[in-house]
């Protein structure tokens, strides 16, 4: 017989019981929708984490103080507490002694009020050395970055983000040369950063400003701070392959400078952002697989529903099967007819589930603030649901094909 | 010998010492206990006998729905009794038409679709099978009922749809197990008249009946009792006193 007629038989049987077919497929609809949603959530979360970490800069190492238990809690580890053990001279030493670095920048940061011409805005200020721009992959859109000399002389100049410009002067104003007050200290704007937009976590990356490390440290962030502390040292390796070696060299150098005994813990940590990215990706991958696995269980339950209805259908249609055999259907024709019916039900459920899953994932991505990732969910959903139909339809179809035509015809 | 050759050319069914045995636990039932039967092309045979005498068992084997436990069933010289399931299915599809007491129409399908069914399994194209199905329905007098479903047809009409379906692939042999059993006197007569017309056109016809009037309208009557043929009269029946001329039927 012709293939197309087998498909017609299967379609006809499905269409003749629309309600039953819909309810049977519902299990697969729910299963596939759940799998698609879960996997999409996992992928969305992953891409959000990835872009957050990537957004910090490439080939980046971040050295930060490590507070150990003996040091008490974080709250009294401020500038006064002496908990912060990194200094500008550490940064200088790294720059002088560790090879393979294209940028070394110490940084402090704080929140502050900025005032210009009566306009007033609360933002984040970072005190950095000019290398910071390189380390963080930031660019100047207008004006210029302050240079080493200005930084060293304690000049009060700033480079501002676009949001700060907009808030203080309005959208289309050139703020270069304008004077603003940061806290109580007057600064001059020398540059504007190229806008970066929202981060993956929904944070406005343009709502910030950069000032020379010394000026910001002494005048804005912590006036009582010990001379040359920095909260972070940003390092950029000139080459991705060097990251591990640089990390080791920096660790060794800082242990030496901080006079840490061989058996003691570091009082700082060097984070390799590439390694952080990798482990974060691994974690979200596992998370994705777990979520998908849980959802897949509901797909299996849907498959069992199909098997159940197919068994009912075979026993209801025993006489029909006997008649088909009597007038010339081969066992394989009967087997294929019922298997196709199960596969079609399941695949249709899969297609509907896919659409629902996408809609759900889209909504959740909106709420969660991460990009909506479709990934390979379409072929997977259709493929898996067809497979479910095949697996759970196989036994009922086999039962149908094994019927004895004489007994089947005699069945009431 | 000349007579024997003439008969053999016309041979359709040749059965020798056919047995069908059912074993149920300790009990053994001989549904057919050694049947010899020869039916030529174009015959019109009625099979009669009390309930349980083996009529349906014989029909199932003749139609290739079942295989004999023992003995030989040759159809036009082909050893149909030894075919496997798929061979039998193909053979039934092309050569045999079945008419059942309970019609056995598929309720979801229209009259036309029911008639098309055997042609679908024969792999015939949609256009051709539609055309042939319409022709068959017209032949049984239901040309104007193509789109009706079985529930929208009377018993006699349903049986005529079933006959149209049985004729769809132009079979050599039509098997009908109590075709009038579910019909009233009048519609039964209509169906029998249709059968007689088909037989007149050359179709070989074997029908099982409990009704002696129905049996009397066939050209030959074969009577069963306890799995044996006890009487065989009419056109095509073997000559009563088995003489030397009959020797070809039982080769030593
Ligand atoms: N599948 C089966 N299993 C066991 N015994 C069977 C089976 N089919 C038929 N028989 C037995 O074989 C014998 C012949 O049955 P068959 O159906 O051929 O009779 P029948 O002549 O058609 O009777 P009826 O006129 O009632 O239809 C009966 O004794 C019946 O019980
Ligand atoms: Mg019977």
XYZ file of C-alpha atoms and ligand atoms in Angstrom:
696
model
C 0.000 0.000 0.000
C 0.991 3.626 -0.394
C 2.726 5.503 2.456
C 0.442 8.479 2.075
C -2.585 6.250 2.721
C -1.039 5.052 5.982
C -0.655 8.675 7.020
C -4.292 9.301 6.056
C -5.448 6.366 8.164
C -3.537 7.661 11.179
C -4.784 11.213 10.645
C -8.360 10.022 10.176
C -8.312 8.091 13.430
C -6.948 11.107 15.307
C -9.478 13.455 13.741
C -12.386 11.142 14.487
C -11.835 11.570 18.245
C -10.759 15.180 18.567
C -11.361 15.487 22.310
C -9.657 12.256 23.167
C -6.746 13.045 20.852
C -6.330 16.482 22.398
C -6.326 15.101 25.935
C -3.889 12.380 24.975
C -1.529 14.856 23.385
C -1.870 17.174 26.392
C 0.569 15.101 28.420
C 3.207 15.564 25.751
C 2.282 19.242 25.352
C 2.980 19.813 29.031
C 6.128 17.718 28.975
C 7.630 19.473 25.972
C 6.582 22.920 27.182
C 8.286 22.184 30.498
C 11.478 20.947 28.866
C 11.639 23.908 26.471
C 11.008 26.394 29.256
C 13.508 24.863 31.625
C 16.249 24.601 29.034
C 15.578 28.122 27.833
C 15.718 29.447 31.387
C 18.986 27.632 31.909
C 20.463 28.981 28.703
C 19.204 32.483 29.447
C 20.734 32.420 32.913
C 23.952 31.141 31.438
C 24.203 33.831 28.794
C 23.442 36.453 31.415
C 26.227 35.233 33.657
C 28.585 34.938 30.722
C 27.998 38.444 29.448
C 28.236 39.872 32.954
C 31.646 38.359 33.436
C 32.782 39.125 29.881
C 31.608 42.706 30.344
C 34.292 43.192 32.961
C 36.997 42.928 30.308
C 38.904 40.236 28.518
C 42.041 38.496 29.822
C 41.272 40.117 33.114
C 42.644 39.252 36.529
C 41.252 40.992 39.589
C 43.268 41.162 42.782
C 41.186 41.922 45.831
C 41.783 41.769 49.572
C 40.909 38.529 51.259
C 39.478 38.980 54.702
C 40.183 35.969 56.824
C 38.230 34.873 59.864
C 40.658 36.390 62.333
C 40.058 39.784 60.842
C 36.470 40.045 62.102
C 33.497 40.825 59.944
C 33.373 42.784 56.757
C 31.778 45.850 58.258
C 34.819 46.903 60.216
C 37.212 46.103 57.406
C 36.884 49.575 55.945
C 39.704 51.926 55.135
C 40.245 52.619 58.804
C 40.166 49.036 59.968
C 43.362 48.122 58.237
C 41.681 45.123 56.739
C 42.526 46.213 53.255
C 46.016 45.126 52.559
C 46.434 46.107 48.913
C 48.161 49.316 48.020
C 49.226 51.356 45.054
C 52.747 50.231 45.695
C 51.605 46.635 45.262
C 50.240 47.666 41.896
C 53.498 49.418 41.011
C 55.490 46.356 42.051
C 53.347 44.107 39.878
C 53.782 46.452 36.965
C 57.525 46.503 37.432
C 58.146 42.835 38.130
C 55.503 40.680 36.425
C 55.870 40.260 32.698
C 53.137 39.722 30.126
C 50.789 42.443 31.384
C 49.316 45.139 29.187
C 47.585 47.031 31.976
C 47.800 47.339 35.750
C 45.338 49.587 37.525
C 44.628 50.093 41.200
C 41.102 51.216 41.984
C 38.910 52.520 44.766
C 35.213 53.109 44.462
C 32.406 54.817 46.233
C 29.000 56.388 45.796
C 28.659 60.119 45.690
C 26.437 63.045 44.959
C 27.301 65.143 41.882
C 26.065 68.679 41.390
C 26.237 70.900 38.323
C 24.295 74.084 37.603
C 21.792 73.146 40.253
C 21.194 69.698 38.793
C 21.942 66.912 41.147
C 22.614 63.200 40.617
C 23.750 60.316 42.751
C 26.227 58.010 41.066
C 29.206 55.715 41.419
C 32.716 57.077 41.222
C 35.839 55.039 40.708
C 39.320 56.286 41.465
C 41.668 54.633 39.003
C 44.920 54.926 37.139
C 44.679 55.509 33.362
C 45.452 51.843 32.663
C 42.007 51.024 34.025
C 40.479 51.920 30.688
C 42.565 49.264 28.989
C 41.975 46.627 31.657
C 38.201 47.034 31.563
C 37.936 47.408 27.778
C 36.355 50.859 28.169
C 36.542 53.560 25.542
C 36.458 57.328 25.535
C 33.729 58.689 23.268
C 34.410 62.407 23.641
C 37.314 64.357 25.106
C 40.143 62.343 26.635
C 41.231 60.208 29.536
C 43.309 61.905 32.209
C 46.956 60.923 32.056
C 49.535 59.670 34.546
C 50.841 63.166 35.253
C 47.465 64.604 36.062
C 46.788 61.617 38.232
C 50.018 61.981 40.114
C 49.620 65.728 40.567
C 46.257 65.205 42.168
C 44.431 67.154 39.459
C 40.688 67.087 39.945
C 39.519 65.870 36.559
C 36.889 63.232 35.728
C 35.689 61.143 32.853
C 31.934 60.611 33.082
C 29.434 58.091 31.774
C 26.663 59.182 29.408
C 23.943 58.765 32.022
C 25.661 61.240 34.302
C 25.935 63.727 31.428
C 22.273 63.322 30.595
C 21.184 63.703 34.200
C 23.294 66.796 34.832
C 23.244 68.632 31.505
C 20.637 67.023 29.311
C 21.051 64.671 26.427
C 22.732 66.710 23.715
C 25.081 68.923 25.650
C 28.848 68.740 25.336
C 30.007 68.581 28.937
C 33.758 68.762 28.236
C 35.310 71.528 30.324
C 32.298 71.818 32.597
C 32.926 71.997 36.323
C 30.926 69.810 38.628
C 31.006 69.221 42.348
C 31.627 65.682 43.463
C 30.557 65.655 47.075
C 32.013 69.023 48.078
C 35.011 68.952 45.789
C 35.020 70.656 42.390
C 36.140 68.537 39.414
C 36.490 69.305 35.748
C 35.050 66.988 33.105
C 37.692 66.049 30.531
C 36.065 63.088 28.795
C 32.902 61.092 28.258
C 32.892 57.300 28.077
C 31.429 55.519 25.068
C 28.023 54.294 26.229
C 27.823 50.575 27.050
C 24.120 50.381 27.819
C 22.561 48.005 30.301
C 24.556 45.132 31.663
C 23.121 41.638 31.486
C 21.972 42.060 35.078
C 20.032 45.168 34.119
C 22.468 47.621 35.627
C 23.136 50.892 33.814
C 26.825 50.697 32.942
C 26.949 54.346 31.940
C 25.882 55.596 35.351
C 29.427 56.082 36.671
C 32.464 58.279 36.530
C 36.195 57.797 36.673
C 38.626 60.089 38.488
C 42.350 59.960 39.262
C 43.042 57.414 41.985
C 44.710 59.768 44.485
C 42.187 62.552 44.173
C 39.205 60.264 44.481
C 40.720 58.294 47.359
C 41.619 61.322 49.432
C 38.814 63.721 48.554
C 35.783 61.577 47.878
C 35.860 57.982 49.041
C 37.595 57.955 52.385
C 39.361 61.020 53.628
C 40.696 59.195 56.619
C 42.022 56.317 54.560
C 45.573 55.133 54.959
C 47.763 56.749 52.355
C 47.792 54.461 49.358
C 45.276 51.636 49.815
C 43.390 50.352 46.808
C 40.332 48.121 46.904
C 41.172 46.295 43.714
C 43.999 45.895 41.304
C 42.884 45.192 37.740
C 45.381 43.327 35.595
C 45.102 42.644 31.909
C 47.311 39.979 30.432
C 48.565 40.748 26.965
C 47.716 37.190 25.984
C 45.034 34.772 27.143
C 47.540 31.922 27.371
C 49.509 33.886 29.966
C 46.679 34.172 32.474
C 47.646 31.192 34.617
C 51.309 32.089 34.683
C 50.556 35.738 35.494
C 48.207 34.632 38.257
C 50.971 32.533 39.817
C 53.599 35.268 39.516
C 51.307 37.874 41.034
C 50.404 35.573 43.900
C 54.039 34.843 44.609
C 55.039 38.491 44.467
C 52.233 39.652 46.752
C 52.895 36.902 49.321
C 56.467 38.071 49.413
C 55.536 41.733 49.722
C 52.941 41.009 52.401
C 55.399 38.806 54.257
C 53.098 35.828 54.442
C 54.583 32.738 56.053
C 54.712 29.618 53.873
C 51.885 27.907 55.802
C 49.582 30.901 56.116
C 46.704 31.847 53.901
C 46.910 34.682 51.420
C 45.470 38.001 52.568
C 44.408 38.704 48.990
C 42.911 36.785 46.149
C 43.675 36.819 42.481
C 40.625 35.983 40.439
C 41.117 34.848 36.912
C 37.908 35.997 35.261
C 38.249 33.411 32.506
C 38.323 30.665 35.135
C 35.416 32.243 36.977
C 33.518 32.328 33.708
C 34.256 28.702 33.032
C 33.102 27.484 36.418
C 30.015 29.677 36.265
C 29.196 28.220 32.870
C 29.704 24.731 34.179
C 27.416 25.432 37.096
C 24.630 26.793 34.910
C 25.089 23.911 32.511
C 24.489 21.428 35.305
C 21.569 23.527 36.423
C 20.156 23.434 32.884
C 20.553 19.687 32.596
C 18.915 19.150 35.976
C 15.951 21.368 35.149
C 15.603 19.753 31.746
C 15.811 16.316 33.343
C 13.033 17.059 35.790
C 10.901 18.368 32.940
C 11.723 15.304 30.853
C 10.048 13.163 33.501
C 6.757 14.848 32.645
C 7.407 14.049 28.996
C 7.713 10.389 29.933
C 4.452 10.637 31.847
C 2.900 12.091 28.687
C 4.255 9.129 26.758
C 2.629 6.716 29.165
C -0.644 8.556 28.589
C -0.276 7.943 24.874
C 0.450 4.276 25.423
C -2.605 3.965 27.618
C -4.947 5.548 25.070
C -3.409 3.593 22.216
C -4.021 0.349 24.097
C -7.624 1.379 24.682
C -7.926 2.307 21.037
C -6.520 -1.018 19.836
C -8.948 -2.961 21.980
C -11.862 -0.772 20.895
C -10.952 -1.179 17.269
C -10.234 -4.896 17.359
C -12.996 -5.630 14.866
C -11.747 -2.902 12.557
C -8.267 -4.408 12.691
C -9.685 -7.869 11.929
C -11.611 -6.479 8.981
C -8.582 -4.633 7.629
C -6.571 -7.827 7.844
C -9.326 -9.843 6.166
C -9.432 -7.519 3.176
C -5.682 -7.517 2.740
C -3.813 -5.478 5.373
C -0.465 -7.060 6.196
C 0.680 -7.140 9.801
C 3.215 -4.435 8.994
C 0.452 -2.200 7.579
C -1.478 -2.482 10.837
C 1.648 -1.959 12.918
C 2.616 1.156 10.979
C -0.890 2.573 11.083
C -1.028 2.480 14.868
C 2.601 3.483 15.374
C 2.070 6.475 13.084
C -1.034 7.416 15.005
C 0.944 7.487 18.254
C 3.833 9.374 16.686
C 1.527 11.919 15.076
C -0.309 12.522 18.361
C 2.955 12.894 20.194
C 4.637 15.086 17.587
C 1.586 17.351 17.388
C 1.687 17.601 21.174
C 5.377 18.378 20.877
C 4.787 21.180 18.381
C 2.093 22.785 20.525
C 4.220 22.292 23.618
C 7.101 23.975 21.846
C 5.036 27.085 21.140
C 3.761 27.202 24.712
C 7.274 26.595 25.990
C 8.626 29.447 23.891
C 5.893 31.778 25.069
C 6.583 30.817 28.674
C 10.335 31.133 28.280
C 9.905 34.505 26.609
C 7.798 35.746 29.514
C 10.213 34.447 32.108
C 13.167 35.955 30.227
C 11.363 39.323 30.288
C 10.824 39.077 34.020
C 14.276 37.674 34.705
C 15.960 40.285 32.532
C 17.996 37.902 30.423
C 17.959 37.330 26.697
C 15.319 34.920 25.364
C 17.261 31.933 24.083
C 15.566 29.555 21.655
C 18.667 27.468 21.089
C 18.062 24.096 19.530
C 14.761 23.563 21.332
C 12.660 23.181 18.150
C 14.319 20.123 16.616
C 14.883 18.690 20.085
C 11.237 19.055 21.102
C 9.865 17.598 17.868
C 12.503 14.882 17.821
C 11.998 13.873 21.413
C 8.223 13.907 21.271
C 8.264 11.774 18.114
C 10.627 9.418 19.877
C 8.274 9.284 22.850
C 5.411 8.477 20.470
C 7.476 5.780 18.819
C 8.565 4.196 22.093
C 5.191 4.273 23.787
C 3.225 3.605 20.605
C 5.328 0.595 19.653
C 3.785 -1.847 22.105
C 0.117 -1.038 21.335
C 0.892 -1.124 17.608
C 2.614 -4.467 18.000
C -0.408 -5.782 19.911
C -2.682 -4.656 17.083
C -0.499 -6.341 14.469
C -0.456 -9.610 16.404
C -4.243 -9.972 16.445
C -5.773 -13.027 14.812
C -8.180 -11.783 12.120
C -10.813 -14.469 12.819
C -10.957 -13.761 16.537
C -10.756 -10.033 15.944
C -13.720 -10.117 13.553
C -15.767 -12.098 16.058
C -15.151 -9.549 18.848
C -18.220 -7.570 19.905
C -8.789 -38.606 -19.225
C -10.114 -35.941 -21.569
C -12.923 -35.186 -19.130
C -10.440 -34.923 -16.246
C -8.300 -32.406 -18.131
C -11.348 -30.303 -18.911
C -12.342 -30.192 -15.256
C -8.807 -29.399 -14.115
C -8.613 -26.376 -16.433
C -11.701 -25.065 -14.699
C -10.490 -25.975 -11.230
C -10.542 -23.373 -8.513
C -10.607 -25.104 -5.163
C -9.135 -28.525 -4.596
C -9.122 -29.758 -1.004
C -7.893 -33.154 0.134
C -8.304 -34.697 3.572
C -8.513 -31.286 5.180
C -8.525 -31.216 8.998
C -8.898 -28.392 11.448
C -8.283 -29.391 15.024
C -8.764 -27.205 18.099
C -7.138 -28.341 21.313
C -8.565 -26.849 24.474
C -6.872 -28.366 27.465
C -7.522 -32.090 27.364
C -10.313 -31.748 24.860
C -9.714 -32.030 21.117
C -12.337 -30.649 18.743
C -12.280 -31.721 15.101
C -13.936 -28.698 13.475
C -13.052 -30.307 10.130
C -12.397 -34.031 10.283
C -11.045 -34.894 6.829
C -12.824 -32.982 4.078
C -12.415 -33.533 0.348
C -13.925 -30.859 -1.831
C -13.520 -29.723 -5.402
C -15.082 -26.507 -6.623
C -14.751 -25.299 -10.168
C -14.654 -21.757 -11.526
C -18.066 -20.148 -11.830
C -19.854 -22.433 -9.377
C -22.509 -21.243 -6.956
C -22.264 -23.362 -3.820
C -24.311 -23.261 -0.622
C -22.827 -24.835 2.475
C -25.377 -25.995 5.001
C -25.346 -27.908 8.241
C -26.201 -27.592 11.911
C -24.428 -25.214 14.242
C -20.920 -26.352 15.085
C -20.619 -28.616 12.065
C -17.541 -26.800 10.726
C -18.984 -24.482 8.064
C -17.237 -21.337 9.242
C -14.027 -23.243 9.885
C -14.020 -24.310 6.238
C -14.825 -20.819 4.983
C -11.957 -19.338 7.042
C -9.515 -21.745 5.456
C -10.939 -21.254 1.957
C -10.548 -17.485 2.393
C -7.012 -17.741 3.744
C -7.903 -16.282 7.132
C -6.800 -19.529 8.749
C -4.545 -22.466 7.924
C -5.510 -26.141 7.989
C -4.087 -28.336 10.733
C -3.624 -31.115 8.207
C -4.368 -31.768 4.550
C -3.957 -29.897 1.294
C -5.675 -26.757 0.112
C -4.834 -25.836 -3.462
C -6.312 -22.751 -5.114
C -5.819 -22.905 -8.860
C -2.955 -25.251 -8.133
C -1.345 -22.861 -5.605
C -0.607 -24.353 -2.162
C -2.433 -21.567 -0.309
C -2.607 -23.713 2.820
C 1.149 -23.234 3.214
C 1.385 -19.473 2.603
C 2.803 -17.281 5.368
C 0.842 -14.386 6.879
C 1.956 -11.742 4.404
C 1.471 -13.981 1.366
C -2.005 -14.832 2.600
C -2.844 -11.163 3.170
C -1.805 -10.241 -0.361
C -3.603 -13.231 -1.810
C -6.820 -12.466 0.093
C -6.615 -8.892 -1.045
C -6.373 -9.765 -4.737
C -8.345 -12.987 -5.069
C -11.001 -13.208 -2.354
C -14.009 -11.119 -1.452
C -15.580 -11.563 1.977
C -19.152 -10.843 2.946
C -19.943 -11.191 6.642
C -23.189 -11.712 8.490
C -22.593 -8.528 10.486
C -21.478 -6.479 7.423
C -18.243 -5.349 9.147
C -18.298 -1.852 7.692
C -16.066 0.739 9.361
C -18.500 3.172 11.000
C -16.280 6.248 10.645
C -16.026 5.877 6.885
C -18.567 6.683 4.197
C -19.920 3.978 1.886
C -17.451 5.113 -0.763
C -14.487 5.024 1.637
C -15.469 1.575 2.861
C -15.489 0.288 -0.697
C -12.120 1.923 -1.374
C -10.456 0.163 1.557
C -9.335 -3.081 -0.176
C -8.025 -1.035 -3.097
C -5.936 1.058 -0.693
C -4.235 -2.112 0.537
C -3.738 -3.094 -3.109
C -1.841 0.169 -3.642
C -4.240 1.564 -6.231
C -4.085 5.306 -6.899
C -6.734 7.550 -5.299
C -8.280 8.572 -8.611
C -8.624 5.021 -9.891
C -9.977 3.580 -6.669
C -12.544 6.311 -6.376
C -13.729 5.662 -9.867
C -13.902 1.915 -9.294
C -15.634 2.330 -5.932
C -18.312 4.461 -7.565
C -18.732 1.838 -10.269
C -19.112 -0.927 -7.647
C -21.614 1.062 -5.602
C -23.601 1.738 -8.748
C -23.492 -1.947 -9.592
C -25.071 -2.858 -6.222
C -27.655 -0.098 -6.672
C -26.204 2.433 -4.223
C -24.752 4.960 -6.640
C -26.621 7.722 -4.823
C -25.475 6.735 -1.316
C -21.723 7.306 -1.706
C -21.403 9.826 1.105
C -23.575 7.984 3.620
C -22.084 6.415 6.699
C -23.134 2.872 7.697
C -25.420 4.176 10.452
C -27.322 6.166 7.834
C -28.041 3.043 5.770
C -30.519 0.189 6.225
C -29.282 -3.355 6.885
C -29.817 -4.401 3.283
C -28.008 -1.307 2.023
C -25.132 -1.922 4.428
C -24.797 -5.474 3.156
C -24.781 -4.213 -0.409
C -21.984 -1.775 0.475
C -20.129 -4.743 1.967
C -20.656 -6.677 -1.271
C -19.385 -3.721 -3.295
C -16.316 -3.692 -1.031
C -15.851 -7.449 -1.553
C -15.956 -6.900 -5.322
C -13.635 -3.897 -5.336
C -10.457 -5.734 -6.282
C -12.282 -7.957 -8.781
C -11.799 -11.180 -6.844
C -12.055 -14.690 -8.275
C -14.015 -16.012 -5.345
C -16.683 -14.477 -3.142
C -17.122 -16.030 0.313
C -20.240 -15.172 2.266
C -20.811 -16.576 5.763
C -24.545 -16.188 6.435
C -24.891 -13.033 4.316
C -28.650 -12.872 4.877
C -28.557 -13.887 8.542
C -29.028 -10.346 9.787
C -31.521 -9.298 7.128
C -35.287 -9.588 6.887
C -36.938 -11.774 4.274
C -37.311 -9.047 1.682
C -33.834 -7.480 1.835
C -32.372 -10.994 2.053
C -34.007 -11.769 -1.272
C -32.507 -8.621 -2.798
C -29.031 -9.608 -1.690
C -29.503 -13.137 -3.064
C -30.677 -11.728 -6.364
C -27.522 -9.611 -6.509
C -25.436 -12.710 -5.827
C -27.173 -14.582 -8.621
C -26.471 -11.757 -11.051
C -22.808 -11.721 -10.049
C -22.606 -15.490 -10.477
C -24.241 -15.177 -13.854
C -21.410 -12.772 -14.784
C -18.935 -15.541 -13.914
C -18.048 -14.914 -10.269
C -17.493 -18.045 -8.180
C -19.671 -17.921 -5.094
C -19.635 -19.914 -1.865
C -22.111 -19.057 0.836
C -22.951 -20.534 4.206
C -26.572 -20.538 5.288
C -28.968 -22.032 7.766
C -31.887 -21.167 5.552
C -32.975 -24.014 3.236
C -34.712 -21.641 0.842
C -31.481 -19.686 0.473
C -29.581 -22.935 -0.040
C -32.077 -24.098 -2.636
C -31.367 -21.047 -4.796
C -27.700 -22.071 -5.147
C -26.737 -24.442 -7.933
C -25.002 -26.868 -5.568
C -25.569 -27.771 -1.917
C -22.856 -29.189 0.323
C -24.046 -30.469 3.722
C -21.793 -30.656 6.768
C -22.151 -32.645 9.949
C -19.528 -32.930 12.664
C -16.721 -31.798 10.417
C -17.605 -34.113 7.543
C -19.334 -33.593 4.223
C -22.407 -35.793 4.416
C -24.139 -34.737 1.211
C -23.068 -32.948 -1.958
C -25.708 -32.413 -4.667
C -26.253 -30.206 -7.705
C -24.147 -28.805 -10.527
C -20.440 -29.612 -10.092
C -20.920 -32.212 -7.345
C -18.985 -35.436 -7.775
C -20.914 -38.228 -9.522
C -22.779 -40.375 -6.929
C -21.269 -43.806 -7.586
C -17.478 -43.365 -7.463
C -16.222 -45.229 -10.528
C -12.954 -45.432 -12.483
C -13.629 -42.026 -14.101
C -13.244 -40.507 -10.631
C -9.790 -41.987 -10.110
C -7.927 -38.690 -10.897
C -9.232 -37.214 -7.654
C -7.470 -39.707 -5.470
C -4.066 -40.445 -6.870
C -2.725 -43.577 -5.185
N -11.227 -20.809 17.914
C -11.802 -21.958 18.302
N -11.366 -22.615 19.386
C -11.921 -23.772 19.759
N -12.912 -24.357 19.116
C -13.407 -23.749 18.017
C -12.882 -22.531 17.547
N -13.558 -22.161 16.431
C -14.471 -23.130 16.213
N -14.383 -24.077 17.162
C -15.171 -25.255 17.232
O -15.162 -25.905 15.980
C -16.423 -26.428 15.678
C -16.883 -25.894 14.357
O -17.136 -24.507 14.481
P -17.641 -23.597 13.300
O -17.598 -22.174 13.738
O -16.900 -23.947 12.075
O -19.147 -24.051 13.171
P -20.281 -23.525 12.230
O -20.695 -24.668 11.384
O -19.862 -22.297 11.540
O -21.437 -23.204 13.254
P -22.500 -22.012 13.218
O -23.557 -22.458 12.257
O -23.016 -21.954 14.599
O -21.807 -20.794 12.781
C -17.337 -26.049 16.824
O -17.477 -27.173 17.656
C -16.632 -24.941 17.518
O -16.900 -24.988 18.887
Mg -20.449 -20.290 11.505
